[in-house]
mmCIF file of C-alpha atoms and ligand atoms in Angstrom:
data_model
loop_
_atom_site.group_PDB
_atom_site.id
_atom_site.type_symbol
_atom_site.label_atom_id
_atom_site.label_comp_id
_atom_site.label_asym_id
_atom_site.label_seq_id
_atom_site.Cartn_x
_atom_site.Cartn_y
_atom_site.Cartn_z
ATOM 1 C CA UNK A 24 -18.063 -12.934 -22.783
ATOM 2 C CA UNK A 25 -19.255 -11.307 -19.596
ATOM 3 C CA UNK A 26 -22.265 -9.046 -19.867
ATOM 4 C CA UNK A 27 -23.328 -6.825 -16.977
ATOM 5 C CA UNK A 28 -26.406 -4.617 -17.382
ATOM 6 C CA UNK A 29 -26.272 -5.366 -21.139
ATOM 7 C CA UNK A 30 -22.707 -4.065 -21.385
ATOM 8 C CA UNK A 31 -20.100 -6.393 -22.911
ATOM 9 C CA UNK A 32 -17.361 -5.801 -20.308
ATOM 10 C CA UNK A 33 -14.574 -7.484 -22.320
ATOM 11 C CA UNK A 34 -15.280 -5.361 -25.416
ATOM 12 C CA UNK A 35 -15.470 -2.215 -23.281
ATOM 13 C CA UNK A 36 -12.092 -2.934 -21.679
ATOM 14 C CA UNK A 37 -10.549 -3.846 -25.055
ATOM 15 C CA UNK A 38 -11.296 -0.289 -26.202
ATOM 16 C CA UNK A 39 -9.164 1.304 -23.466
ATOM 17 C CA UNK A 40 -6.463 -1.263 -22.703
ATOM 18 C CA UNK A 41 -3.894 0.001 -25.228
ATOM 19 C CA UNK A 42 -3.939 3.437 -23.665
ATOM 20 C CA UNK A 43 -3.897 1.963 -20.136
ATOM 21 C CA UNK A 44 -0.666 0.099 -20.882
ATOM 22 C CA UNK A 45 0.820 3.168 -22.602
ATOM 23 C CA UNK A 46 -0.079 5.307 -19.572
ATOM 24 C CA UNK A 47 1.468 2.785 -17.154
ATOM 25 C CA UNK A 48 4.704 2.898 -19.155
ATOM 26 C CA UNK A 49 4.692 6.692 -19.284
ATOM 27 C CA UNK A 50 4.176 6.990 -15.507
ATOM 28 C CA UNK A 51 6.732 4.222 -14.898
ATOM 29 C CA UNK A 52 9.352 6.127 -16.854
ATOM 30 C CA UNK A 53 8.591 9.378 -14.981
ATOM 31 C CA UNK A 54 8.169 8.321 -11.329
ATOM 32 C CA UNK A 55 7.240 10.889 -8.693
ATOM 33 C CA UNK A 56 7.691 10.389 -4.945
ATOM 34 C CA UNK A 57 5.506 11.327 -1.979
ATOM 35 C CA UNK A 58 3.273 14.334 -2.513
ATOM 36 C CA UNK A 59 5.238 15.385 -5.635
ATOM 37 C CA UNK A 60 2.897 13.479 -7.952
ATOM 38 C CA UNK A 61 2.082 16.559 -10.023
ATOM 39 C CA UNK A 62 2.731 15.163 -13.504
ATOM 40 C CA UNK A 63 1.054 11.822 -12.715
ATOM 41 C CA UNK A 64 -2.021 13.573 -11.288
ATOM 42 C CA UNK A 65 -2.262 15.816 -14.357
ATOM 43 C CA UNK A 66 -2.225 12.766 -16.666
ATOM 44 C CA UNK A 67 -5.066 11.112 -14.732
ATOM 45 C CA UNK A 68 -7.038 14.372 -14.599
ATOM 46 C CA UNK A 69 -6.651 15.028 -18.313
ATOM 47 C CA UNK A 70 -7.646 11.484 -19.299
ATOM 48 C CA UNK A 71 -10.807 11.693 -17.181
ATOM 49 C CA UNK A 72 -11.707 15.203 -18.331
ATOM 50 C CA UNK A 73 -11.427 14.183 -21.983
ATOM 51 C CA UNK A 74 -14.023 11.470 -21.247
ATOM 52 C CA UNK A 75 -16.443 14.044 -19.822
ATOM 53 C CA UNK A 76 -15.820 13.202 -16.166
ATOM 54 C CA UNK A 77 -16.006 16.026 -13.590
ATOM 55 C CA UNK A 78 -12.523 16.447 -12.156
ATOM 56 C CA UNK A 79 -11.219 18.232 -9.046
ATOM 57 C CA UNK A 80 -7.471 18.666 -8.677
ATOM 58 C CA UNK A 81 -5.330 19.635 -5.692
ATOM 59 C CA UNK A 82 -7.311 17.416 -3.301
ATOM 60 C CA UNK A 83 -5.096 16.167 -0.459
ATOM 61 C CA UNK A 84 -2.345 18.484 -1.777
ATOM 62 C CA UNK A 85 -1.685 16.737 -5.113
ATOM 63 C CA UNK A 86 -4.529 14.230 -5.411
ATOM 64 C CA UNK A 87 -7.263 14.091 -8.036
ATOM 65 C CA UNK A 88 -10.945 13.194 -7.686
ATOM 66 C CA UNK A 89 -13.170 12.357 -10.667
ATOM 67 C CA UNK A 90 -16.942 11.961 -10.449
ATOM 68 C CA UNK A 91 -19.497 10.263 -12.656
ATOM 69 C CA UNK A 92 -22.775 11.509 -11.257
ATOM 70 C CA UNK A 93 -25.768 9.307 -12.053
ATOM 71 C CA UNK A 94 -28.999 11.336 -11.791
ATOM 72 C CA UNK A 95 -31.388 9.868 -9.221
ATOM 73 C CA UNK A 96 -28.857 7.339 -7.873
ATOM 74 C CA UNK A 97 -29.068 6.662 -4.145
ATOM 75 C CA UNK A 98 -25.503 5.334 -3.850
ATOM 76 C CA UNK A 99 -22.011 6.518 -4.653
ATOM 77 C CA UNK A 100 -19.072 4.134 -4.510
ATOM 78 C CA UNK A 101 -15.422 5.187 -4.685
ATOM 79 C CA UNK A 102 -12.532 3.402 -6.376
ATOM 80 C CA UNK A 103 -9.046 4.405 -5.223
ATOM 81 C CA UNK A 104 -5.581 4.290 -6.794
ATOM 82 C CA UNK A 105 -2.289 5.516 -5.331
ATOM 83 C CA UNK A 106 0.152 7.405 -7.571
ATOM 84 C CA UNK A 107 3.520 7.645 -5.788
ATOM 85 C CA UNK A 108 6.805 5.882 -6.545
ATOM 86 C CA UNK A 109 9.519 4.755 -4.121
ATOM 87 C CA UNK A 110 12.831 6.500 -3.345
ATOM 88 C CA UNK A 111 14.983 3.704 -4.835
ATOM 89 C CA UNK A 112 16.638 2.672 -8.078
ATOM 90 C CA UNK A 113 15.178 0.226 -10.565
ATOM 91 C CA UNK A 114 17.316 -2.702 -11.693
ATOM 92 C CA UNK A 115 15.760 -3.668 -15.014
ATOM 93 C CA UNK A 116 16.339 -3.595 -18.753
ATOM 94 C CA UNK A 117 12.807 -2.541 -19.567
ATOM 95 C CA UNK A 118 12.503 0.033 -22.374
ATOM 96 C CA UNK A 119 10.321 2.124 -20.063
ATOM 97 C CA UNK A 120 12.708 1.840 -17.080
ATOM 98 C CA UNK A 121 12.677 4.779 -14.657
ATOM 99 C CA UNK A 122 14.427 7.795 -16.173
ATOM 100 C CA UNK A 123 14.925 9.414 -12.763
ATOM 101 C CA UNK A 124 17.777 8.262 -10.490
ATOM 102 C CA UNK A 125 16.588 7.452 -6.980
ATOM 103 C CA UNK A 126 12.922 7.129 -7.942
ATOM 104 C CA UNK A 127 11.116 4.059 -9.254
ATOM 105 C CA UNK A 128 7.673 2.496 -9.394
ATOM 106 C CA UNK A 129 8.601 -0.732 -7.602
ATOM 107 C CA UNK A 130 5.202 -1.079 -5.910
ATOM 108 C CA UNK A 131 3.024 -0.955 -9.036
ATOM 109 C CA UNK A 132 1.280 2.347 -8.250
ATOM 110 C CA UNK A 133 1.904 3.286 -11.917
ATOM 111 C CA UNK A 134 -0.361 0.367 -12.883
ATOM 112 C CA UNK A 135 -2.924 1.332 -10.220
ATOM 113 C CA UNK A 136 -3.198 4.841 -11.656
ATOM 114 C CA UNK A 137 -3.331 3.638 -15.274
ATOM 115 C CA UNK A 138 -5.914 0.916 -14.564
ATOM 116 C CA UNK A 139 -8.232 3.243 -12.653
ATOM 117 C CA UNK A 140 -7.922 5.918 -15.344
ATOM 118 C CA UNK A 141 -8.873 3.301 -17.969
ATOM 119 C CA UNK A 142 -11.794 2.092 -15.881
ATOM 120 C CA UNK A 143 -13.013 5.682 -15.471
ATOM 121 C CA UNK A 144 -12.910 6.252 -19.237
ATOM 122 C CA UNK A 145 -14.647 2.945 -19.937
ATOM 123 C CA UNK A 146 -17.376 3.625 -17.364
ATOM 124 C CA UNK A 147 -17.918 7.158 -18.676
ATOM 125 C CA UNK A 148 -18.818 5.690 -22.069
ATOM 126 C CA UNK A 149 -21.603 3.610 -20.489
ATOM 127 C CA UNK A 150 -22.670 6.081 -17.810
ATOM 128 C CA UNK A 151 -26.367 5.664 -18.665
ATOM 129 C CA UNK A 152 -26.103 2.002 -17.527
ATOM 130 C CA UNK A 153 -24.477 2.706 -14.161
ATOM 131 C CA UNK A 154 -26.586 1.758 -11.113
ATOM 132 C CA UNK A 155 -24.857 4.292 -8.845
ATOM 133 C CA UNK A 156 -22.596 7.308 -8.946
ATOM 134 C CA UNK A 157 -18.888 6.509 -9.047
ATOM 135 C CA UNK A 158 -15.955 8.491 -7.653
ATOM 136 C CA UNK A 159 -12.375 7.910 -8.794
ATOM 137 C CA UNK A 160 -9.779 8.798 -6.150
ATOM 138 C CA UNK A 161 -6.106 9.221 -7.105
ATOM 139 C CA UNK A 162 -3.993 9.854 -4.007
ATOM 140 C CA UNK A 163 -0.343 10.800 -3.488
ATOM 141 C CA UNK A 164 2.124 9.620 -0.837
ATOM 142 C CA UNK A 165 0.951 6.122 0.046
ATOM 143 C CA UNK A 166 4.492 4.958 0.781
ATOM 144 C CA UNK A 167 5.525 7.295 3.597
ATOM 145 C CA UNK A 168 4.005 8.031 6.987
ATOM 146 C CA UNK A 169 1.693 9.984 7.498
ATOM 147 C CA UNK A 170 0.403 8.815 4.100
ATOM 148 C CA UNK A 171 -1.750 10.697 1.618
ATOM 149 C CA UNK A 172 -5.173 9.285 2.478
ATOM 150 C CA UNK A 173 -5.772 11.481 5.532
ATOM 151 C CA UNK A 174 -5.145 14.640 3.508
ATOM 152 C CA UNK A 175 -7.579 13.421 0.822
ATOM 153 C CA UNK A 176 -10.223 12.645 3.475
ATOM 154 C CA UNK A 177 -9.700 16.063 5.109
ATOM 155 C CA UNK A 178 -10.396 17.625 1.702
ATOM 156 C CA UNK A 179 -13.713 15.778 1.492
ATOM 157 C CA UNK A 180 -12.958 12.928 -0.905
ATOM 158 C CA UNK A 181 -15.312 10.586 0.975
ATOM 159 C CA UNK A 182 -18.254 12.988 1.222
ATOM 160 C CA UNK A 183 -21.382 11.313 -0.127
ATOM 161 C CA UNK A 184 -19.571 7.978 -0.632
ATOM 162 C CA UNK A 185 -21.045 4.861 0.977
ATOM 163 C CA UNK A 186 -18.350 2.313 0.120
ATOM 164 C CA UNK A 187 -14.746 2.454 -1.099
ATOM 165 C CA UNK A 188 -12.582 -0.123 -2.834
ATOM 166 C CA UNK A 189 -8.828 -0.245 -3.430
ATOM 167 C CA UNK A 190 -6.727 -2.679 -5.457
ATOM 168 C CA UNK A 191 -3.036 -3.609 -5.352
ATOM 169 C CA UNK A 192 -1.012 -5.617 -7.871
ATOM 170 C CA UNK A 193 0.032 -8.654 -5.860
ATOM 171 C CA UNK A 194 3.142 -10.756 -6.522
ATOM 172 C CA UNK A 195 2.018 -13.531 -4.168
ATOM 173 C CA UNK A 196 -0.207 -15.369 -6.669
ATOM 174 C CA UNK A 197 -0.410 -15.757 -10.435
ATOM 175 C CA UNK A 198 -1.762 -13.237 -12.879
ATOM 176 C CA UNK A 199 -5.334 -14.067 -13.832
ATOM 177 C CA UNK A 200 -6.831 -14.082 -10.343
ATOM 178 C CA UNK A 201 -8.047 -11.628 -7.775
ATOM 179 C CA UNK A 202 -7.898 -12.056 -3.998
ATOM 180 C CA UNK A 203 -10.757 -10.844 -1.780
ATOM 181 C CA UNK A 204 -10.379 -11.382 1.978
ATOM 182 C CA UNK A 205 -12.630 -10.277 4.810
ATOM 183 C CA UNK A 206 -11.330 -8.756 8.040
ATOM 184 C CA UNK A 207 -7.750 -7.567 8.627
ATOM 185 C CA UNK A 208 -5.656 -7.844 5.447
ATOM 186 C CA UNK A 209 -2.691 -5.524 6.132
ATOM 187 C CA UNK A 210 -0.924 -4.772 9.409
ATOM 188 C CA UNK A 211 -0.276 -1.707 11.530
ATOM 189 C CA UNK A 212 3.422 -1.024 10.868
ATOM 190 C CA UNK A 213 4.808 0.892 13.864
ATOM 191 C CA UNK A 214 8.449 1.924 13.831
ATOM 192 C CA UNK A 215 10.896 2.396 16.698
ATOM 193 C CA UNK A 216 14.197 4.100 17.387
ATOM 194 C CA UNK A 217 16.363 3.275 20.388
ATOM 195 C CA UNK A 218 19.468 5.246 21.330
ATOM 196 C CA UNK A 219 21.782 3.421 23.734
ATOM 197 C CA UNK A 220 24.137 5.846 25.471
ATOM 198 C CA UNK A 221 27.425 4.814 27.112
ATOM 199 C CA UNK A 222 30.813 6.372 27.781
ATOM 200 C CA UNK A 223 33.227 6.385 24.875
ATOM 201 C CA UNK A 224 36.973 6.002 24.940
ATOM 202 C CA UNK A 225 39.981 3.956 23.846
ATOM 203 C CA UNK A 226 39.302 0.430 22.609
ATOM 204 C CA UNK A 227 42.376 -0.766 24.499
ATOM 205 C CA UNK A 228 40.859 0.283 27.860
ATOM 206 C CA UNK A 229 37.350 -1.214 27.992
ATOM 207 C CA UNK A 230 37.369 -1.079 31.788
ATOM 208 C CA UNK A 231 37.243 2.725 31.822
ATOM 209 C CA UNK A 232 34.478 3.097 29.218
ATOM 210 C CA UNK A 233 30.837 1.942 29.107
ATOM 211 C CA UNK A 234 30.456 0.196 25.794
ATOM 212 C CA UNK A 235 27.059 0.849 24.137
ATOM 213 C CA UNK A 236 27.741 -1.668 21.348
ATOM 214 C CA UNK A 237 27.813 -4.640 23.726
ATOM 215 C CA UNK A 238 24.689 -3.302 25.423
ATOM 216 C CA UNK A 239 22.838 -2.720 22.123
ATOM 217 C CA UNK A 240 23.678 -6.251 20.986
ATOM 218 C CA UNK A 241 22.093 -7.577 24.201
ATOM 219 C CA UNK A 242 19.004 -5.427 23.611
ATOM 220 C CA UNK A 243 18.610 -6.956 20.127
ATOM 221 C CA UNK A 244 19.016 -10.473 21.550
ATOM 222 C CA UNK A 245 16.714 -9.947 24.543
ATOM 223 C CA UNK A 246 13.995 -8.446 22.327
ATOM 224 C CA UNK A 247 13.768 -11.714 20.376
ATOM 225 C CA UNK A 248 11.764 -13.149 23.273
ATOM 226 C CA UNK A 249 8.966 -10.577 22.925
ATOM 227 C CA UNK A 250 7.090 -12.261 20.065
ATOM 228 C CA UNK A 251 7.792 -15.790 21.321
ATOM 229 C CA UNK A 252 7.090 -15.181 25.056
ATOM 230 C CA UNK A 253 4.790 -12.146 25.395
ATOM 231 C CA UNK A 254 2.430 -12.415 22.401
ATOM 232 C CA UNK A 255 -0.471 -14.874 22.182
ATOM 233 C CA UNK A 256 0.674 -17.579 19.732
ATOM 234 C CA UNK A 257 -2.699 -17.253 17.926
ATOM 235 C CA UNK A 258 -1.809 -13.684 16.925
ATOM 236 C CA UNK A 259 0.523 -12.596 14.147
ATOM 237 C CA UNK A 260 3.246 -10.186 15.204
ATOM 238 C CA UNK A 261 6.681 -9.348 13.845
ATOM 239 C CA UNK A 262 9.468 -7.380 15.508
ATOM 240 C CA UNK A 263 12.443 -6.666 13.231
ATOM 241 C CA UNK A 264 15.563 -4.628 13.922
ATOM 242 C CA UNK A 265 16.458 -3.112 10.567
ATOM 243 C CA UNK A 266 19.263 -0.660 11.440
ATOM 244 C CA UNK A 267 22.204 -0.851 13.905
ATOM 245 C CA UNK A 268 24.509 2.165 13.831
ATOM 246 C CA UNK A 269 27.478 2.954 16.052
ATOM 247 C CA UNK A 270 31.165 3.685 15.978
ATOM 248 C CA UNK A 271 33.541 5.456 13.627
ATOM 249 C CA UNK A 272 36.972 3.795 14.030
ATOM 250 C CA UNK A 273 38.614 0.462 14.852
ATOM 251 C CA UNK A 274 40.247 1.759 18.028
ATOM 252 C CA UNK A 275 37.468 3.931 19.444
ATOM 253 C CA UNK A 276 34.587 2.777 21.601
ATOM 254 C CA UNK A 277 31.589 4.796 20.570
ATOM 255 C CA UNK A 278 29.480 6.940 22.892
ATOM 256 C CA UNK A 279 26.181 5.789 21.504
ATOM 257 C CA UNK A 280 24.444 3.291 19.273
ATOM 258 C CA UNK A 281 21.232 3.840 17.352
ATOM 259 C CA UNK A 282 18.885 0.920 16.689
ATOM 260 C CA UNK A 283 15.844 1.162 14.458
ATOM 261 C CA UNK A 284 13.172 -1.259 13.360
ATOM 262 C CA UNK A 285 9.520 -2.068 13.012
ATOM 263 C CA UNK A 286 6.755 -3.831 14.960
ATOM 264 C CA UNK A 287 3.753 -5.095 12.973
ATOM 265 C CA UNK A 288 0.524 -6.823 13.882
ATOM 266 C CA UNK A 289 -3.113 -7.144 12.817
ATOM 267 C CA UNK A 290 -4.472 -6.103 16.210
ATOM 268 C CA UNK A 291 -3.631 -2.717 17.687
ATOM 269 C CA UNK A 292 -3.369 -4.100 21.259
ATOM 270 C CA UNK A 293 -0.893 -6.786 20.159
ATOM 271 C CA UNK A 294 1.402 -4.150 18.651
ATOM 272 C CA UNK A 295 1.006 -1.996 21.775
ATOM 273 C CA UNK A 296 2.076 -4.928 23.995
ATOM 274 C CA UNK A 297 5.165 -5.530 21.844
ATOM 275 C CA UNK A 298 6.075 -1.826 21.973
ATOM 276 C CA UNK A 299 5.677 -1.720 25.766
ATOM 277 C CA UNK A 300 7.845 -4.833 26.244
ATOM 278 C CA UNK A 301 10.517 -3.459 23.905
ATOM 279 C CA UNK A 302 10.717 -0.261 25.924
ATOM 280 C CA UNK A 303 10.961 -2.227 29.205
ATOM 281 C CA UNK A 304 13.658 -4.547 27.838
ATOM 282 C CA UNK A 305 15.720 -1.740 26.283
ATOM 283 C CA UNK A 306 15.705 0.403 29.433
ATOM 284 C CA UNK A 307 16.363 -2.462 31.865
ATOM 285 C CA UNK A 308 19.121 -4.076 29.774
ATOM 286 C CA UNK A 309 20.712 -0.644 29.382
ATOM 287 C CA UNK A 310 20.526 -0.068 33.140
ATOM 288 C CA UNK A 311 22.175 -3.427 33.772
ATOM 289 C CA UNK A 312 25.082 -2.316 31.576
ATOM 290 C CA UNK A 313 25.331 1.149 33.117
ATOM 291 C CA UNK A 314 24.033 2.636 29.862
ATOM 292 C CA UNK A 315 20.990 4.772 29.096
ATOM 293 C CA UNK A 316 18.248 3.985 26.604
ATOM 294 C CA UNK A 317 15.975 6.483 24.871
ATOM 295 C CA UNK A 318 13.095 4.713 23.141
ATOM 296 C CA UNK A 319 10.783 6.395 20.631
ATOM 297 C CA UNK A 320 7.881 4.964 18.674
ATOM 298 C CA UNK A 321 6.150 6.316 15.589
ATOM 299 C CA UNK A 322 2.721 4.889 15.041
ATOM 300 C CA UNK A 323 2.207 3.490 11.556
ATOM 301 C CA UNK A 324 -0.942 3.271 9.454
ATOM 302 C CA UNK A 325 -3.841 1.526 11.181
ATOM 303 C CA UNK A 326 -4.733 -2.086 10.392
ATOM 304 C CA UNK A 327 -6.389 -2.318 6.955
ATOM 305 C CA UNK A 328 -9.735 -3.930 7.666
ATOM 306 C CA UNK A 329 -11.986 -5.283 4.911
ATOM 307 C CA UNK A 330 -15.680 -4.857 5.609
ATOM 308 C CA UNK A 331 -17.555 -8.173 5.017
ATOM 309 C CA UNK A 332 -20.397 -6.543 3.074
ATOM 310 C CA UNK A 333 -18.026 -4.554 0.869
ATOM 311 C CA UNK A 334 -16.146 -7.838 0.214
ATOM 312 C CA UNK A 335 -19.424 -9.570 -0.638
ATOM 313 C CA UNK A 336 -20.256 -6.840 -3.156
ATOM 314 C CA UNK A 337 -16.763 -7.093 -4.694
ATOM 315 C CA UNK A 338 -16.947 -10.877 -4.848
ATOM 316 C CA UNK A 339 -20.404 -10.931 -6.409
ATOM 317 C CA UNK A 340 -19.571 -8.361 -9.107
ATOM 318 C CA UNK A 341 -15.954 -9.219 -9.918
ATOM 319 C CA UNK A 342 -16.462 -12.997 -10.063
ATOM 320 C CA UNK A 343 -18.409 -12.432 -13.296
ATOM 321 C CA UNK A 344 -15.190 -11.347 -15.045
ATOM 322 C CA UNK A 345 -12.221 -12.665 -12.996
ATOM 323 C CA UNK A 346 -11.626 -15.892 -11.052
ATOM 324 C CA UNK A 347 -11.282 -15.319 -7.315
ATOM 325 C CA UNK A 348 -8.295 -17.110 -5.831
ATOM 326 C CA UNK A 349 -8.116 -18.898 -2.500
ATOM 327 C CA UNK A 350 -4.341 -18.317 -2.461
ATOM 328 C CA UNK A 351 -4.647 -14.812 -0.969
ATOM 329 C CA UNK A 352 -3.744 -14.304 2.699
ATOM 330 C CA UNK A 353 -3.227 -11.272 4.945
ATOM 331 C CA UNK A 354 0.281 -9.782 4.981
ATOM 332 C CA UNK A 355 2.175 -7.732 7.563
ATOM 333 C CA UNK A 356 2.827 -4.855 5.170
ATOM 334 C CA UNK A 357 1.100 -1.534 5.896
ATOM 335 C CA UNK A 358 -1.237 0.430 3.627
ATOM 336 C CA UNK A 359 -2.740 3.873 4.162
ATOM 337 C CA UNK A 360 -5.979 2.712 2.475
ATOM 338 C CA UNK A 361 -6.733 1.734 6.101
ATOM 339 C CA UNK A 362 -7.725 5.344 6.858
ATOM 340 C CA UNK A 363 -10.621 5.260 4.358
ATOM 341 C CA UNK A 364 -11.898 2.110 6.065
ATOM 342 C CA UNK A 365 -12.007 3.962 9.389
ATOM 343 C CA UNK A 366 -14.574 6.367 7.873
ATOM 344 C CA UNK A 367 -16.761 4.168 5.620
ATOM 345 C CA UNK A 368 -16.977 0.435 4.789
ATOM 346 C CA UNK A 369 -14.017 -0.482 2.607
ATOM 347 C CA UNK A 370 -12.400 -3.427 0.834
ATOM 348 C CA UNK A 371 -8.815 -3.678 -0.401
ATOM 349 C CA UNK A 372 -8.396 -6.230 -3.204
ATOM 350 C CA UNK A 373 -5.299 -8.107 -4.387
ATOM 351 C CA UNK A 374 -4.713 -8.389 -8.147
ATOM 352 C CA UNK A 375 -2.529 -11.378 -9.097
ATOM 353 C CA UNK A 376 0.765 -10.215 -10.641
ATOM 354 C CA UNK A 377 3.142 -13.158 -10.978
ATOM 355 C CA UNK A 378 4.223 -15.131 -14.020
ATOM 356 C CA UNK A 379 7.378 -17.207 -13.588
ATOM 357 C CA UNK A 380 7.525 -17.879 -17.361
ATOM 358 C CA UNK A 381 8.157 -14.133 -17.875
ATOM 359 C CA UNK A 382 10.465 -13.781 -14.860
ATOM 360 C CA UNK A 383 7.830 -11.732 -13.040
ATOM 361 C CA UNK A 384 8.391 -13.183 -9.587
ATOM 362 C CA UNK A 385 9.749 -10.349 -7.441
ATOM 363 C CA UNK A 386 7.960 -8.923 -4.448
ATOM 364 C CA UNK A 387 6.848 -5.288 -4.207
ATOM 365 C CA UNK A 388 9.779 -2.927 -3.339
ATOM 366 C CA UNK A 389 12.308 -5.287 -4.971
ATOM 367 C CA UNK A 390 14.480 -3.422 -7.526
ATOM 368 C CA UNK A 391 13.314 -5.879 -10.207
ATOM 369 C CA UNK A 392 9.625 -5.818 -9.301
ATOM 370 C CA UNK A 393 7.651 -5.673 -12.544
ATOM 371 C CA UNK A 394 4.021 -5.127 -13.474
ATOM 372 C CA UNK A 395 2.674 -7.924 -15.671
ATOM 373 C CA UNK A 396 0.994 -6.455 -18.774
ATOM 374 C CA UNK A 397 -1.499 -9.318 -18.605
ATOM 375 C CA UNK A 398 -2.645 -8.218 -15.135
ATOM 376 C CA UNK A 399 -3.743 -4.774 -16.282
ATOM 377 C CA UNK A 400 -6.814 -5.767 -18.368
ATOM 378 C CA UNK A 401 -7.908 -7.960 -15.467
ATOM 379 C CA UNK A 402 -7.666 -5.032 -13.074
ATOM 380 C CA UNK A 403 -9.620 -2.750 -15.409
ATOM 381 C CA UNK A 404 -12.271 -5.437 -15.966
ATOM 382 C CA UNK A 405 -12.594 -5.915 -12.228
ATOM 383 C CA UNK A 406 -13.102 -2.183 -11.615
ATOM 384 C CA UNK A 407 -15.657 -1.962 -14.437
ATOM 385 C CA UNK A 408 -17.550 -5.032 -13.183
ATOM 386 C CA UNK A 409 -17.581 -3.676 -9.632
ATOM 387 C CA UNK A 410 -19.114 -0.355 -10.693
ATOM 388 C CA UNK A 411 -21.519 -1.717 -13.314
ATOM 389 C CA UNK A 412 -22.679 -4.571 -11.088
ATOM 390 C CA UNK A 413 -22.961 -2.552 -7.867
ATOM 391 C CA UNK A 414 -26.246 -2.778 -6.006
ATOM 392 C CA UNK A 415 -28.604 0.149 -6.609
ATOM 393 C CA UNK A 416 -29.317 0.510 -2.916
ATOM 394 C CA UNK A 417 -26.961 -0.147 -0.041
HETATM 395 ZN ZN1 LIG B 502 4.771 -0.128 -1.489
HETATM 396 ZN ZN1 LIG B 503 1.910 -0.233 -2.851
#
């Protein structure tokens, strides 16, 4: 039994966990994409309101903010969940499988919303024991650039907040643990598009056309040297071509080829170097083939950086209720939680969500990704411990 400020955290979480799991299933079955998280937001708002929490809706377009105000408190911390699903199909036999074709919660944001709603309700019932005010932030559109966080921040969701925490179900290590890492934990995921232009014509007369497919293939090959030859080996960087489009028939040489992909790193300058080299390689290889190359970049979310003091507070409070794993490591995925960390100290936590005995082994965004029911009470306990055990002064 873990007691924090004379509150039995396990008993408190036991009171809400049935409805947390029911809410996760409900949201899972009715996924909403991007900023269209209207039904999901209404469920979170209603659950908080019924527990006496002050709720503001329509923040950051379709986000929700709940506040437990503690009179006389000098601090306010924020806990954040994302609400959006992915534009993909689910491949499962779960009874609560997505009911909407082309939309599915394959990143666990259904669990994030349900766990934070449960934590809010649990904390509201012990509000007289809280050492600081607590804000609950439910944001839309985590999955697609430009993200939902910036719209929430523009609508004032961080006003009066001194520290913010986020949590993601994490298929990298087993259920039962939480991962807390200082420094960069998620990458900046830039994307690129390259259009190679040639001269189309008959496939039987290659000497009178300028073939953009041969050129584009050379661009893909030449770009493989960027990470190995231009980036400091001490730095993590990935450059992946993910799309290669060109041509319409077996006997026609196409006029153009479109290449797309992503460049990711934990240091903005490293990503910038890779982008610059890609542009140089694409344009010079194209020139050598008599082709043209148009190169465009779209900047992704910034690097998600965990503040050491916010991590220390999370580690101190959460370790009372959940073992902290040493199996967590930074990943080159992107996360728009990064934007909150650019405004105030922030920490993004990883909640173990893997159990091979139940077949729960798939990575986020896999069509058979699954939230482990056993992870949800651990997430709620961690949120409750973080708020109840927070320091009274920063
Ligand atoms: Zn995702
Ligand atoms: Zn996610």
